[in-house]
CSV table of C-alpha atoms in Angstrom, one decimal:
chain,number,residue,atom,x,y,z
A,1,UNK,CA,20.9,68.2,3.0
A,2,UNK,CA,20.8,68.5,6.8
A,3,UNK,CA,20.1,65.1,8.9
A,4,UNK,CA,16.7,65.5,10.0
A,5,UNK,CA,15.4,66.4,5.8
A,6,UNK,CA,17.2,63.1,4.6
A,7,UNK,CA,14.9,61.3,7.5
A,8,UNK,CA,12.1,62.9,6.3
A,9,UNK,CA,13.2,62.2,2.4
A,10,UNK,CA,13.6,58.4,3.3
A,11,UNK,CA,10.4,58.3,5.0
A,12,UNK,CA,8.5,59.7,2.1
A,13,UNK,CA,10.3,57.9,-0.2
A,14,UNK,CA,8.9,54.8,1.6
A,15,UNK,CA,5.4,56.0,2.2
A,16,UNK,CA,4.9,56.6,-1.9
A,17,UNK,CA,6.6,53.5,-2.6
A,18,UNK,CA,4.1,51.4,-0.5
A,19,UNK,CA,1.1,53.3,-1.9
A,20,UNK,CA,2.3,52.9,-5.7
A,21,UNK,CA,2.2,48.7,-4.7
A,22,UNK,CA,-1.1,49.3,-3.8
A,23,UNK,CA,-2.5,51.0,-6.9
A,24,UNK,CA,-1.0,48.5,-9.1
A,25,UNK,CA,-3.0,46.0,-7.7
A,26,UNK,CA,-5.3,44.4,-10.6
A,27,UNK,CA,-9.0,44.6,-10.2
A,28,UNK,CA,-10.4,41.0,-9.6
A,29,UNK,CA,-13.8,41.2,-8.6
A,30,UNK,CA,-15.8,37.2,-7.7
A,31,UNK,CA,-19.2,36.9,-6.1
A,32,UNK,CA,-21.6,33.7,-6.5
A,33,UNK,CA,-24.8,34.6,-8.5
A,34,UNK,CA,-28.3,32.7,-8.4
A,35,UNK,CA,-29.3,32.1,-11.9
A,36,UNK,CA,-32.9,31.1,-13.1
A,37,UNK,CA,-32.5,28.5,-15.6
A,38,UNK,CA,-35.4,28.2,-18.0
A,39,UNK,CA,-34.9,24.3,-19.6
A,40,UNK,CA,-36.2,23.0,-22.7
A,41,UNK,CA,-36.0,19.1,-22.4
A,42,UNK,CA,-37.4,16.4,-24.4
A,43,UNK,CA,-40.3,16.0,-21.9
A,44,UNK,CA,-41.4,19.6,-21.8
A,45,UNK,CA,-39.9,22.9,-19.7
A,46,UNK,CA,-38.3,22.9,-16.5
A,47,UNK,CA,-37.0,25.6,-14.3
A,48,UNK,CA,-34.5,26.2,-11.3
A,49,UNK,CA,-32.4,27.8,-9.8
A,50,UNK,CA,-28.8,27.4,-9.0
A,51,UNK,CA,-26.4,29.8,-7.9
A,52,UNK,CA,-23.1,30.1,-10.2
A,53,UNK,CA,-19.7,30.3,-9.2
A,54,UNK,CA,-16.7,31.5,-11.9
A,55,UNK,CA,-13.2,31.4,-11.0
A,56,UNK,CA,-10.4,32.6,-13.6
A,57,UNK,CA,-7.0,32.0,-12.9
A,58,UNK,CA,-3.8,33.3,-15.1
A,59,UNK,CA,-2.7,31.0,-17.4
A,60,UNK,CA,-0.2,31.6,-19.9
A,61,UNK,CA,-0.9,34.4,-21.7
A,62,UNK,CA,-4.8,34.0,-20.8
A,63,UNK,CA,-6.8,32.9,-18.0
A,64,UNK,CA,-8.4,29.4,-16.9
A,65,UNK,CA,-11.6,30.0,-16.7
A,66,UNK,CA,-13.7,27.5,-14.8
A,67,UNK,CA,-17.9,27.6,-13.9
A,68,UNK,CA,-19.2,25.6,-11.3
A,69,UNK,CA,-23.2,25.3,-10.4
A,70,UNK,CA,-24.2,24.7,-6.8
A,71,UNK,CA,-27.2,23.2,-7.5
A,72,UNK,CA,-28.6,20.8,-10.6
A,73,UNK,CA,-30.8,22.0,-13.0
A,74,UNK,CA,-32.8,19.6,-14.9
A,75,UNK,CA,-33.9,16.1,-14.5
A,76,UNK,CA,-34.4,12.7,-16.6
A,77,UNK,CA,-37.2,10.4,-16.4
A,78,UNK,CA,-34.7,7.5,-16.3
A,79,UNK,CA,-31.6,6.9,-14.9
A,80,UNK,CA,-28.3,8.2,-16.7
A,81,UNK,CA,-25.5,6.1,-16.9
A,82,UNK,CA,-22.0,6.6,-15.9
A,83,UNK,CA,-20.8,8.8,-19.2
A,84,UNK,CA,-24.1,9.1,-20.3
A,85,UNK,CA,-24.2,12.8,-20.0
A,86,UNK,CA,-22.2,15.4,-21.6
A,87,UNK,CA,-22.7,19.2,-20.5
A,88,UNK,CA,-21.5,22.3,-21.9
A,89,UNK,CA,-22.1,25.8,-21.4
A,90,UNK,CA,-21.1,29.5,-22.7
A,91,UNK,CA,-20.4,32.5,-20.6
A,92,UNK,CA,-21.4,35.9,-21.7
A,93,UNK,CA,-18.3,38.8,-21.9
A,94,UNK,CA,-19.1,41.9,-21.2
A,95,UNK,CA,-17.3,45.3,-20.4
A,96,UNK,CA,-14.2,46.1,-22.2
A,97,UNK,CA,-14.8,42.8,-24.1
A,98,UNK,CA,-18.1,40.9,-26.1
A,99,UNK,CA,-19.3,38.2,-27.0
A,100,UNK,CA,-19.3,34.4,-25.2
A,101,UNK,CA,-16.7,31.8,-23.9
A,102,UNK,CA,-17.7,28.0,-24.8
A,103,UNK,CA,-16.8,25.4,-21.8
A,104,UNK,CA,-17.1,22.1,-21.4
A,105,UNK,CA,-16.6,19.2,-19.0
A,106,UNK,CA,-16.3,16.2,-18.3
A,107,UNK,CA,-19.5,13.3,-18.7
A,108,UNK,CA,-20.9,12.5,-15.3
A,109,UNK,CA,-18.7,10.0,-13.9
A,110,UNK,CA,-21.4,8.1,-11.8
A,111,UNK,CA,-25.1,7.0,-12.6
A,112,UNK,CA,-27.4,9.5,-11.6
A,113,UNK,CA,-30.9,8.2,-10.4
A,114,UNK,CA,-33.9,8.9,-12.4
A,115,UNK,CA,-36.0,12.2,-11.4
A,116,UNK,CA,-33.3,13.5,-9.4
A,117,UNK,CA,-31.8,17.0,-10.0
A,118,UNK,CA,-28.7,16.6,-12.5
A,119,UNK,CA,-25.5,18.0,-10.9
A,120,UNK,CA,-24.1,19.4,-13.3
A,121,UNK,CA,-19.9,18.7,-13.1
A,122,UNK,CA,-17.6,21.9,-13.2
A,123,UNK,CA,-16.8,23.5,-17.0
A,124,UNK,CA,-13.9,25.1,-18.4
A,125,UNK,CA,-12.7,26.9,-21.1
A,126,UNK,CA,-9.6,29.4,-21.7
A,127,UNK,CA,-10.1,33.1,-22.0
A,128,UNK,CA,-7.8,35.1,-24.3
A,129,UNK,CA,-7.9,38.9,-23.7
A,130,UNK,CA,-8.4,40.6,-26.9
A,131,UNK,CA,-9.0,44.3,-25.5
A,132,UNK,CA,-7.6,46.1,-22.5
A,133,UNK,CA,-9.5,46.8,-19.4
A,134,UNK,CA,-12.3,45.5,-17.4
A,135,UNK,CA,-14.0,42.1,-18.3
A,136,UNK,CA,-17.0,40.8,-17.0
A,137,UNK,CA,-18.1,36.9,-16.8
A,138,UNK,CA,-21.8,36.0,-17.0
A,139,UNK,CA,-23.4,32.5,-16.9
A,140,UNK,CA,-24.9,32.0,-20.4
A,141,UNK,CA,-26.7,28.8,-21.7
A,142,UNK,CA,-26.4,25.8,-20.7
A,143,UNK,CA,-27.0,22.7,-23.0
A,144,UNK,CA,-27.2,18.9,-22.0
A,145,UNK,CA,-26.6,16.2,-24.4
A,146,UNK,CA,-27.7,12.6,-23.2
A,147,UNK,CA,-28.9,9.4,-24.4
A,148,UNK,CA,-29.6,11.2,-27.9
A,149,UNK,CA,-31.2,14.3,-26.5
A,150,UNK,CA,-30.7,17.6,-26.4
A,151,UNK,CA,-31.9,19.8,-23.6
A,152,UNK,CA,-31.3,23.7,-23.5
A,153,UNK,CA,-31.3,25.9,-20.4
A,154,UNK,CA,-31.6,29.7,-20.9
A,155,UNK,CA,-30.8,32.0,-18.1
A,156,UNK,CA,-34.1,34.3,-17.5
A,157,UNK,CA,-33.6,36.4,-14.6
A,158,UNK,CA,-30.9,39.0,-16.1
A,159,UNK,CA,-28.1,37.5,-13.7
A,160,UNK,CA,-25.3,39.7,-12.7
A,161,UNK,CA,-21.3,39.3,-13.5
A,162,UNK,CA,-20.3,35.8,-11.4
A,163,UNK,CA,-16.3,37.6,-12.2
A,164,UNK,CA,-15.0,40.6,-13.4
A,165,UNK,CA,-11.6,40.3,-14.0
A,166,UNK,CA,-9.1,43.7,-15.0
A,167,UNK,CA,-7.1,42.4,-18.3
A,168,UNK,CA,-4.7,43.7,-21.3
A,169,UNK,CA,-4.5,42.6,-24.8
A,170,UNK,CA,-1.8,39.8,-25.8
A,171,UNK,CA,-2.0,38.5,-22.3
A,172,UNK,CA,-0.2,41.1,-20.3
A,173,UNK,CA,-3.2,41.1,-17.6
A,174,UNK,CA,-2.2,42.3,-14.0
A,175,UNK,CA,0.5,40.5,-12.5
A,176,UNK,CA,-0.7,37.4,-11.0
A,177,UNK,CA,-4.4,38.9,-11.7
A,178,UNK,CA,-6.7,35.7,-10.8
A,179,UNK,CA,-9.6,35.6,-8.9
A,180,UNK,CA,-12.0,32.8,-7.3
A,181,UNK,CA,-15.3,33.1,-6.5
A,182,UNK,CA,-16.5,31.9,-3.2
A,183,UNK,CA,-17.9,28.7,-3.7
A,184,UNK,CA,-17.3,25.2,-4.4
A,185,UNK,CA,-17.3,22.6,-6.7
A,186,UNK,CA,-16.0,19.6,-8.0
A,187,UNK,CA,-13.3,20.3,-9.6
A,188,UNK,CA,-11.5,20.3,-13.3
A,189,UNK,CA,-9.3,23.0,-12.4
A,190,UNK,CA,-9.2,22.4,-8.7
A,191,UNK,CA,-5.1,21.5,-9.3
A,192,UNK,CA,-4.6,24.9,-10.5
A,193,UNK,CA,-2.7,27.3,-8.1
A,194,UNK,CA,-5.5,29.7,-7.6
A,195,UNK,CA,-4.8,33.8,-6.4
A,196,UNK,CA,-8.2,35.3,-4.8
A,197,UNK,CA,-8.4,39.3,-4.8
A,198,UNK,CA,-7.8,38.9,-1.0
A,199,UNK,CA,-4.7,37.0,-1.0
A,200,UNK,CA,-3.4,39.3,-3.9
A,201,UNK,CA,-4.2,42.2,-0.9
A,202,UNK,CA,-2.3,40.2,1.9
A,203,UNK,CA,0.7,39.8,-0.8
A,204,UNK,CA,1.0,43.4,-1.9
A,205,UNK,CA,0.3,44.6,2.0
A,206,UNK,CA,3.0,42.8,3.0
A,207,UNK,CA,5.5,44.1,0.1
A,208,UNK,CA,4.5,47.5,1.2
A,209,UNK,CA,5.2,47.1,4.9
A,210,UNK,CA,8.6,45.7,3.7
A,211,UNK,CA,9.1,49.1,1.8
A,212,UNK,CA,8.3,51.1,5.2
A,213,UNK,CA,10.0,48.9,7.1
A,214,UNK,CA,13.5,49.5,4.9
A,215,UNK,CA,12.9,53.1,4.8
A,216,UNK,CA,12.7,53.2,8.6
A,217,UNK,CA,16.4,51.2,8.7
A,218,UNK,CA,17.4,53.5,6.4
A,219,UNK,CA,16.4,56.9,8.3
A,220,UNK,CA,18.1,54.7,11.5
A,221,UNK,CA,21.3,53.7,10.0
A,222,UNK,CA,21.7,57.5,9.5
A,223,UNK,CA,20.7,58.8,12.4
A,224,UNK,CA,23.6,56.5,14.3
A,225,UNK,CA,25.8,57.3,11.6
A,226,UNK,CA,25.0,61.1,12.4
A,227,UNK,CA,25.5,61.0,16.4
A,228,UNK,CA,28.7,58.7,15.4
A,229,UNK,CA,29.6,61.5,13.6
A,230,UNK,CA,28.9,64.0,16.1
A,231,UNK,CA,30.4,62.1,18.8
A,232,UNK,CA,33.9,61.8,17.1
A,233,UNK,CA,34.4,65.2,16.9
């Protein structure tokens, strides 16, 4: 093979190298979603609306999944203790998988003043994948449990995926395939290293320039070697 085809060889060699890192990117799609909460509560219905944020990070062979509400919800008549509230929640699956993920949190942690919206503190639950392919997260119901009550909160306004995450069976999802939504929240899985769809794009952009960038030493290591050659004789 003459000089000037092995360039070219390397070059290409590069080129579909960089572009295979980039199609084996995992999907991980995360977008906050306003969801109209229709609430049962022992003093009649209530409604709101607060938009959700899901985040799912890889975790063993499944993902953390954690939901966070930007705004509360409900109110009490009287004033809530510290611990005197206990919320829960499921999230709708959808796509390649069905049926819903139960997570929980944490009882409010400071009193929260009567007839004031109740901010509801971040939930999480662990998501196993079961089936291959792409997974939506929706918020479901929410329930409150305090001072002896229940109160139910039912989302009415068709809401959208909050996270769509690409997964296989037996926990073989993309590599390093996590996603976070945009917003914020107080935090139960706040001390988990979290990987958004963006930084998995600056990651695999830079692997691919690395590719290139060998493949152009490559075609210049030979090109010296070749006028070496040429040179000696």
């Amino acid at each position: 093979m003459s000089y000037r085809k092995r360039t070219a060889a390397l070059a290409s060699a590069a080129a579909l190298a960089g572009s295979a890192v980039w199609m084996a990117a995992p999907v991980a799609r995360a977008e906050v979603v306003d969801v109209n909460y229709q609430c049962k509560t022992p003093i009649g219905d209530k409604s709101a609306v607060s938009p959700i944020d899901i985040k799912g990070v890889k975790s063993g062979s499944g993902y953390r999944i954690t939901m966070s509400w930007q705004k509360g919800v409900s109110s009490s008549p009287v004033e809530l203790g510290k611990g005197a509230m206990t919320p829960s929640a499921t999230i709708a699956l959808g796509g390649a998988d069905s049926g819903t993920l139960a997570v929980s949190g944490p009882a409010n942690d400071a009193a929260i003043p009567a007839n004031t919206p109740i901010k509801i503190s971040d939930l999480s639950g662990t998501y196993t994948p079961e089936k291959s392919g792409e997974v939506t997260f929706t918020a479901g119901v929410l329930t409150i449990k305090a001072l002896g009550t229940t109160t139910t909160c039912t989302p009415t306004n068709d809401p959208g995926p909050s996270l769509t995450l690409d997964v296989s069976a037996g926990g073989g999802g993309g590599a390093g395939g996590s996603a976070q939504g945009g917003g914020s929240g107080s935090d139960t899985g706040a001390g988990l290293p979290q990987t958004g769809p963006e930084d998995s794009a600056v990651a695999l952009g830079t692997l691919g320039g690395t590719v290139l960038l060998a493949g152009a030493a490559g075609a210049l290591w030979l090109t010296r070697r070749h006028q070496g050659a040429r040179a000696s004789r």
